[in-house]
């Protein structure tokens, strides 16, 4: 029409959808064409809100296809805020949320290897990850940087989630850090890991304001607690279960050992505190 210079095309994706309300659209121009997604249902927050996808073809937009229904443990929850992105290898990823409200929602993803024609089953993101909240990630090589945020009793906050494996989010799952202090002023945290079989570590050079990416050290971990301390002479002491647990292996919380290190990375055996096969000796202090 007149006064609309620069506008190439406008139109409806679907004139008679099966749901009365649509919200939070996302669009990606992938190598196989343009794909759009949104959540649709009777009203935002209602459990009938699902994630719908449509592809732009030579003959127009395809009929909306439901790719996520929000069912968790046989209960239907509302779906929220889909975000489409394409990986460097051409896989489409659609991140979205499931929950009764924003404060309690969880992050999920479905993927497509054929430009949005067919989609995988939904996969939950690791605990603590929400994925991109409304707007698309930025890709730098294989690194995906997700603009994310939370809205809860602590207020509104932004944060950024980073994946270095093309969005697979194979993050190191860590809890229960113990902090060592180094002579050069650095802080080091050693952590229990969930299913990697090794103790993990992260470093801070600014008194705990920021921390390095989590990596593994050569001590085994059995998905159980550890505790460490820096001695007066500058060496570090760690009490831990010397047992490497990985998925499929029997879970053990014995023996319990002490190791000593000069640098926090290379550890030497000091003493076995207890190695009884009958009971577990764990969660040291």
C-alpha positions as a Markdown table, in Angstrom:
| # | Residue | x | y | z |
|---|---|---|---|---|
| 1 | Unk | 0.0 | 0.0 | 0.0 |
| 2 | Unk | 0.9 | 3.7 | -0.1 |
| 3 | Unk | 3.3 | 5.0 | 2.5 |
| 4 | Unk | 4.8 | 1.6 | 3.2 |
| 5 | Unk | 8.0 | 1.9 | 1.2 |
| 6 | Unk | 10.5 | -0.9 | 1.9 |
| 7 | Unk | 7.9 | -3.4 | 3.0 |
| 8 | Unk | 8.3 | -6.5 | 0.9 |
| 9 | Unk | 5.4 | -8.6 | 2.1 |
| 10 | Unk | 2.8 | -8.8 | 4.8 |
| 11 | Unk | 0.1 | -11.4 | 5.6 |
| 12 | Unk | -1.2 | -13.9 | 8.1 |
| 13 | Unk | 0.5 | -17.2 | 8.9 |
| 14 | Unk | -2.8 | -18.7 | 9.7 |
| 15 | Unk | -6.3 | -17.2 | 9.4 |
| 16 | Unk | -8.2 | -19.7 | 11.4 |
| 17 | Unk | -6.0 | -21.3 | 14.1 |
| 18 | Unk | -7.4 | -23.9 | 16.5 |
| 19 | Unk | -6.6 | -21.6 | 19.4 |
| 20 | Unk | -7.9 | -18.1 | 20.1 |
| 21 | Unk | -4.7 | -16.4 | 21.3 |
| 22 | Unk | -1.1 | -16.4 | 20.1 |
| 23 | Unk | 1.9 | -14.7 | 21.8 |
| 24 | Unk | 5.7 | -14.5 | 22.0 |
| 25 | Unk | 6.5 | -15.2 | 18.3 |
| 26 | Unk | 10.0 | -16.1 | 17.2 |
| 27 | Unk | 11.4 | -16.4 | 13.7 |
| 28 | Unk | 14.6 | -17.7 | 12.1 |
| 29 | Unk | 15.9 | -17.5 | 8.6 |
| 30 | Unk | 17.7 | -20.8 | 8.3 |
| 31 | Unk | 19.5 | -22.4 | 5.5 |
| 32 | Unk | 16.4 | -24.3 | 4.6 |
| 33 | Unk | 14.1 | -21.3 | 4.8 |
| 34 | Unk | 12.1 | -19.2 | 7.2 |
| 35 | Unk | 10.5 | -20.8 | 10.2 |
| 36 | Unk | 8.3 | -19.2 | 12.9 |
| 37 | Unk | 7.0 | -20.4 | 16.3 |
| 38 | Unk | 4.9 | -19.0 | 19.1 |
| 39 | Unk | 2.7 | -20.3 | 22.0 |
| 40 | Unk | -1.0 | -20.5 | 21.4 |
| 41 | Unk | -4.0 | -21.4 | 23.6 |
| 42 | Unk | -7.0 | -19.9 | 25.3 |
| 43 | Unk | -4.9 | -17.4 | 27.3 |
| 44 | Unk | -1.3 | -17.0 | 28.6 |
| 45 | Unk | -0.7 | -19.1 | 31.7 |
| 46 | Unk | -3.5 | -21.5 | 30.8 |
| 47 | Unk | -2.4 | -25.2 | 30.6 |
| 48 | Unk | -3.7 | -25.5 | 27.0 |
| 49 | Unk | -1.0 | -23.2 | 25.8 |
| 50 | Unk | 1.3 | -25.2 | 23.4 |
| 51 | Unk | 4.2 | -24.4 | 21.1 |
| 52 | Unk | 3.3 | -24.1 | 17.4 |
| 53 | Unk | 5.6 | -24.0 | 14.4 |
| 54 | Unk | 5.0 | -22.9 | 10.8 |
| 55 | Unk | 7.3 | -22.9 | 7.8 |
| 56 | Unk | 7.3 | -20.4 | 4.9 |
| 57 | Unk | 7.1 | -22.2 | 1.6 |
| 58 | Unk | 6.7 | -21.2 | -2.0 |
| 59 | Unk | 3.0 | -21.7 | -1.7 |
| 60 | Unk | 2.7 | -19.9 | 1.6 |
| 61 | Unk | 2.9 | -20.7 | 5.3 |
| 62 | Unk | 2.3 | -24.3 | 6.4 |
| 63 | Unk | -0.5 | -25.1 | 8.8 |
| 64 | Unk | 0.6 | -24.6 | 12.4 |
| 65 | Unk | 2.2 | -27.7 | 13.8 |
| 66 | Unk | 2.2 | -28.4 | 17.5 |
| 67 | Unk | 5.8 | -29.4 | 18.6 |
| 68 | Unk | 5.5 | -29.2 | 22.4 |
| 69 | Unk | 2.5 | -29.7 | 24.6 |
| 70 | Unk | 3.9 | -28.9 | 28.1 |
| 71 | Unk | 3.2 | -32.3 | 29.6 |
| 72 | Unk | 5.5 | -33.2 | 32.5 |
| 73 | Unk | 4.9 | -36.3 | 34.6 |
| 74 | Unk | 1.5 | -36.8 | 33.0 |
| 75 | Unk | 0.4 | -33.3 | 34.0 |
| 76 | Unk | -0.3 | -30.6 | 31.4 |
| 77 | Unk | 1.3 | -27.2 | 32.1 |
| 78 | Unk | 1.4 | -24.0 | 30.1 |
| 79 | Unk | 4.2 | -23.5 | 27.5 |
| 80 | Unk | 5.8 | -20.1 | 27.2 |
| 81 | Unk | 8.2 | -18.0 | 25.1 |
| 82 | Unk | 9.7 | -20.1 | 22.3 |
| 83 | Unk | 13.0 | -19.0 | 20.9 |
| 84 | Unk | 14.3 | -20.3 | 17.6 |
| 85 | Unk | 18.0 | -20.5 | 16.6 |
| 86 | Unk | 20.0 | -22.4 | 14.0 |
| 87 | Unk | 23.3 | -24.0 | 15.0 |
| 88 | Unk | 26.5 | -23.6 | 12.8 |
| 89 | Unk | 25.8 | -27.1 | 11.4 |
| 90 | Unk | 22.2 | -26.3 | 10.4 |
| 91 | Unk | 20.2 | -27.9 | 13.2 |
| 92 | Unk | 17.2 | -25.9 | 14.3 |
| 93 | Unk | 16.8 | -25.6 | 18.0 |
| 94 | Unk | 13.6 | -24.3 | 19.7 |
| 95 | Unk | 13.9 | -23.4 | 23.3 |
| 96 | Unk | 10.8 | -22.8 | 25.4 |
| 97 | Unk | 9.6 | -22.9 | 29.0 |
| 98 | Unk | 7.0 | -25.1 | 30.9 |
| 99 | Unk | 5.3 | -24.1 | 34.1 |
| 100 | Unk | 2.4 | -22.6 | 36.0 |
| 101 | Unk | 4.1 | -19.2 | 36.1 |
| 102 | Unk | 7.3 | -17.3 | 35.2 |
| 103 | Unk | 9.0 | -17.7 | 38.6 |
| 104 | Unk | 8.5 | -21.5 | 38.5 |
| 105 | Unk | 9.0 | -22.4 | 34.9 |
| 106 | Unk | 11.7 | -24.7 | 33.6 |
| 107 | Unk | 13.7 | -24.7 | 30.3 |
| 108 | Unk | 13.2 | -27.2 | 27.5 |
| 109 | Unk | 14.3 | -27.7 | 23.9 |
| 110 | Unk | 13.1 | -29.5 | 20.8 |
| 111 | Unk | 15.3 | -29.8 | 17.7 |
| 112 | Unk | 14.9 | -30.3 | 13.9 |
| 113 | Unk | 17.4 | -31.6 | 11.4 |
| 114 | Unk | 15.2 | -31.0 | 8.3 |
| 115 | Unk | 14.5 | -27.3 | 8.5 |
| 116 | Unk | 11.4 | -27.6 | 10.8 |
| 117 | Unk | 9.4 | -30.3 | 9.1 |
| 118 | Unk | 9.9 | -32.8 | 11.9 |
| 119 | Unk | 10.9 | -32.3 | 15.5 |
| 120 | Unk | 12.5 | -34.3 | 18.2 |
| 121 | Unk | 10.9 | -35.2 | 21.5 |
| 122 | Unk | 11.3 | -32.5 | 24.2 |
| 123 | Unk | 14.4 | -32.5 | 26.3 |
| 124 | Unk | 14.7 | -30.7 | 29.6 |
| 125 | Unk | 17.7 | -28.4 | 30.0 |
| 126 | Unk | 20.0 | -29.1 | 32.9 |
| 127 | Unk | 18.9 | -27.9 | 36.4 |
| 128 | Unk | 19.4 | -24.2 | 36.7 |
| 129 | Unk | 19.3 | -23.5 | 33.0 |
| 130 | Unk | 16.4 | -21.7 | 31.3 |
| 131 | Unk | 17.8 | -21.1 | 27.8 |
| 132 | Unk | 17.2 | -17.9 | 25.9 |
| 133 | Unk | 14.2 | -16.2 | 27.6 |
| 134 | Unk | 12.6 | -14.2 | 24.7 |
| 135 | Unk | 15.3 | -13.3 | 22.2 |
| 136 | Unk | 17.6 | -15.4 | 20.1 |
| 137 | Unk | 21.1 | -16.5 | 21.1 |
| 138 | Unk | 24.3 | -15.3 | 19.4 |
| 139 | Unk | 26.7 | -17.8 | 18.0 |
| 140 | Unk | 30.5 | -17.3 | 18.0 |
| 141 | Unk | 31.9 | -20.4 | 16.4 |
| 142 | Unk | 30.5 | -23.3 | 18.4 |
| 143 | Unk | 29.8 | -21.1 | 21.4 |
| 144 | Unk | 26.2 | -20.2 | 22.0 |
| 145 | Unk | 25.5 | -17.2 | 24.2 |
| 146 | Unk | 21.9 | -17.1 | 25.5 |
| 147 | Unk | 20.4 | -13.9 | 26.8 |
| 148 | Unk | 18.4 | -15.1 | 29.8 |
| 149 | Unk | 16.6 | -13.7 | 32.9 |
| 150 | Unk | 14.6 | -14.5 | 36.0 |
| 151 | Unk | 11.5 | -13.0 | 37.6 |
| 152 | Unk | 10.9 | -14.2 | 41.1 |
| 153 | Unk | 10.8 | -13.1 | 44.7 |
| 154 | Unk | 14.4 | -11.7 | 44.3 |
| 155 | Unk | 13.2 | -9.3 | 41.6 |
| 156 | Unk | 14.1 | -9.1 | 37.9 |
| 157 | Unk | 17.6 | -10.1 | 36.9 |
| 158 | Unk | 19.4 | -10.9 | 33.7 |
| 159 | Unk | 22.1 | -13.5 | 33.2 |
| 160 | Unk | 23.8 | -15.2 | 30.3 |
| 161 | Unk | 24.0 | -18.9 | 29.7 |
| 162 | Unk | 26.9 | -20.2 | 27.6 |
| 163 | Unk | 27.2 | -23.5 | 25.8 |
| 164 | Unk | 30.5 | -24.4 | 24.0 |
| 165 | Unk | 29.1 | -27.6 | 22.4 |
| 166 | Unk | 26.6 | -26.1 | 19.9 |
| 167 | Unk | 23.8 | -25.9 | 22.4 |
| 168 | Unk | 23.9 | -29.4 | 23.7 |
| 169 | Unk | 24.4 | -28.0 | 27.2 |
| 170 | Unk | 26.7 | -30.7 | 28.3 |
| 171 | Unk | 27.6 | -28.7 | 31.3 |
| 172 | Unk | 29.5 | -30.1 | 34.3 |
| 173 | Unk | 27.0 | -30.6 | 37.0 |
| 174 | Unk | 28.5 | -29.4 | 40.3 |
| 175 | Unk | 27.4 | -28.7 | 43.8 |
| 176 | Unk | 28.8 | -28.3 | 47.4 |
| 177 | Unk | 32.1 | -26.3 | 46.6 |
| 178 | Unk | 34.9 | -26.1 | 49.2 |
| 179 | Unk | 37.2 | -23.2 | 48.9 |
| 180 | Unk | 41.0 | -23.1 | 49.1 |
| 181 | Unk | 43.1 | -20.0 | 49.4 |
| 182 | Unk | 46.4 | -19.6 | 47.5 |
| 183 | Unk | 49.5 | -17.6 | 48.3 |
| 184 | Unk | 49.1 | -15.4 | 45.2 |
| 185 | Unk | 45.6 | -14.3 | 46.3 |
| 186 | Unk | 43.7 | -16.6 | 44.1 |
| 187 | Unk | 40.7 | -18.6 | 45.4 |
| 188 | Unk | 40.0 | -22.1 | 44.2 |
| 189 | Unk | 36.8 | -24.1 | 44.7 |
| 190 | Unk | 36.7 | -27.9 | 44.5 |
| 191 | Unk | 33.3 | -29.4 | 43.8 |
| 192 | Unk | 31.3 | -32.6 | 43.9 |
| 193 | Unk | 30.1 | -33.7 | 40.5 |
| 194 | Unk | 27.0 | -35.5 | 39.5 |
| 195 | Unk | 28.0 | -38.0 | 36.9 |
| 196 | Unk | 31.5 | -37.4 | 35.6 |
| 197 | Unk | 33.6 | -39.4 | 38.0 |
| 198 | Unk | 36.0 | -36.6 | 38.9 |
| 199 | Unk | 36.3 | -33.7 | 41.3 |
| 200 | Unk | 35.8 | -30.4 | 39.5 |
| 201 | Unk | 37.5 | -27.0 | 40.1 |
| 202 | Unk | 37.0 | -23.3 | 39.4 |
| 203 | Unk | 39.2 | -20.3 | 40.1 |
| 204 | Unk | 38.7 | -16.7 | 41.2 |
| 205 | Unk | 41.3 | -13.9 | 40.9 |
| 206 | Unk | 39.1 | -11.1 | 42.3 |
| 207 | Unk | 38.1 | -12.4 | 45.7 |
| 208 | Unk | 35.2 | -14.3 | 44.5 |
| 209 | Unk | 33.5 | -11.7 | 42.3 |
| 210 | Unk | 34.0 | -13.9 | 39.2 |
| 211 | Unk | 35.0 | -17.5 | 38.6 |
| 212 | Unk | 36.6 | -19.4 | 35.7 |
| 213 | Unk | 34.8 | -22.1 | 33.7 |
| 214 | Unk | 34.5 | -25.4 | 35.7 |
| 215 | Unk | 37.1 | -28.1 | 34.7 |
| 216 | Unk | 38.1 | -31.5 | 36.1 |
| 217 | Unk | 41.1 | -32.4 | 38.2 |
| 218 | Unk | 42.6 | -35.9 | 38.4 |
| 219 | Unk | 41.0 | -36.9 | 41.7 |
| 220 | Unk | 38.0 | -39.3 | 41.5 |
| 221 | Unk | 34.5 | -38.3 | 42.8 |
| 222 | Unk | 31.6 | -40.6 | 43.6 |
| 223 | Unk | 28.8 | -38.0 | 43.5 |
| 224 | Unk | 29.3 | -37.4 | 47.2 |
| 225 | Unk | 30.5 | -34.5 | 49.4 |
| 226 | Unk | 34.1 | -33.4 | 49.8 |
| 227 | Unk | 35.8 | -30.9 | 52.2 |
| 228 | Unk | 39.1 | -29.1 | 51.9 |
| 229 | Unk | 41.2 | -26.7 | 53.8 |
| 230 | Unk | 44.4 | -24.7 | 53.2 |
| 231 | Unk | 47.0 | -25.4 | 55.8 |
| 232 | Unk | 49.2 | -22.8 | 57.5 |
| 233 | Unk | 52.2 | -23.8 | 55.4 |
| 234 | Unk | 50.3 | -23.1 | 52.2 |
| 235 | Unk | 49.6 | -26.7 | 51.2 |
| 236 | Unk | 46.1 | -27.9 | 50.6 |
| 237 | Unk | 44.3 | -30.8 | 52.2 |
| 238 | Unk | 41.2 | -32.6 | 50.9 |
| 239 | Unk | 39.1 | -35.3 | 52.4 |
| 240 | Unk | 37.1 | -37.2 | 49.8 |
| 241 | Unk | 35.9 | -40.7 | 48.8 |
| 242 | Unk | 38.5 | -42.2 | 46.5 |
| 243 | Unk | 36.0 | -43.9 | 44.2 |
| 244 | Unk | 35.1 | -42.9 | 40.6 |
| 245 | Unk | 31.4 | -43.2 | 40.0 |
| 246 | Unk | 30.0 | -43.0 | 36.5 |
| 247 | Unk | 26.6 | -44.0 | 35.3 |
| 248 | Unk | 26.0 | -47.7 | 35.3 |
| 249 | Unk | 28.6 | -48.4 | 38.0 |
| 250 | Unk | 27.7 | -49.3 | 41.5 |
| 251 | Unk | 27.4 | -46.3 | 43.8 |
| 252 | Unk | 29.9 | -46.5 | 46.7 |
| 253 | Unk | 30.8 | -44.0 | 49.4 |
| 254 | Unk | 33.9 | -45.7 | 50.7 |
| 255 | Unk | 36.9 | -45.6 | 51.1 |
| 256 | Unk | 37.4 | -42.1 | 52.6 |
| 257 | Unk | 40.8 | -40.6 | 51.9 |
| 258 | Unk | 43.0 | -37.6 | 52.6 |
| 259 | Unk | 45.1 | -36.1 | 49.8 |
| 260 | Unk | 47.6 | -33.2 | 49.9 |
| 261 | Unk | 48.5 | -30.7 | 47.2 |
| 262 | Unk | 50.9 | -27.8 | 46.7 |
| 263 | Unk | 49.0 | -26.2 | 43.8 |
| 264 | Unk | 45.4 | -27.4 | 44.2 |
| 265 | Unk | 45.6 | -29.3 | 40.9 |
| 266 | Unk | 48.0 | -32.2 | 41.5 |
| 267 | Unk | 47.3 | -34.3 | 44.5 |
| 268 | Unk | 49.2 | -37.0 | 46.4 |
| 269 | Unk | 47.7 | -39.7 | 48.6 |
| 270 | Unk | 48.3 | -39.0 | 52.3 |
| 271 | Unk | 46.2 | -41.4 | 54.3 |
| 272 | Unk | 43.2 | -43.7 | 54.1 |
| 273 | Unk | 40.9 | -42.8 | 57.0 |
| 274 | Unk | 38.5 | -45.7 | 56.5 |
| 275 | Unk | 38.0 | -48.4 | 53.9 |
| 276 | Unk | 35.3 | -50.7 | 55.4 |
| 277 | Unk | 33.2 | -52.3 | 52.6 |
| 278 | Unk | 30.3 | -52.6 | 55.0 |
| 279 | Unk | 29.3 | -49.0 | 55.7 |
| 280 | Unk | 29.6 | -45.7 | 53.9 |
| 281 | Unk | 32.0 | -43.1 | 55.3 |
| 282 | Unk | 31.1 | -39.9 | 53.5 |
| 283 | Unk | 30.3 | -36.2 | 53.8 |
| 284 | Unk | 33.5 | -35.3 | 55.7 |
| 285 | Unk | 34.1 | -32.1 | 57.6 |
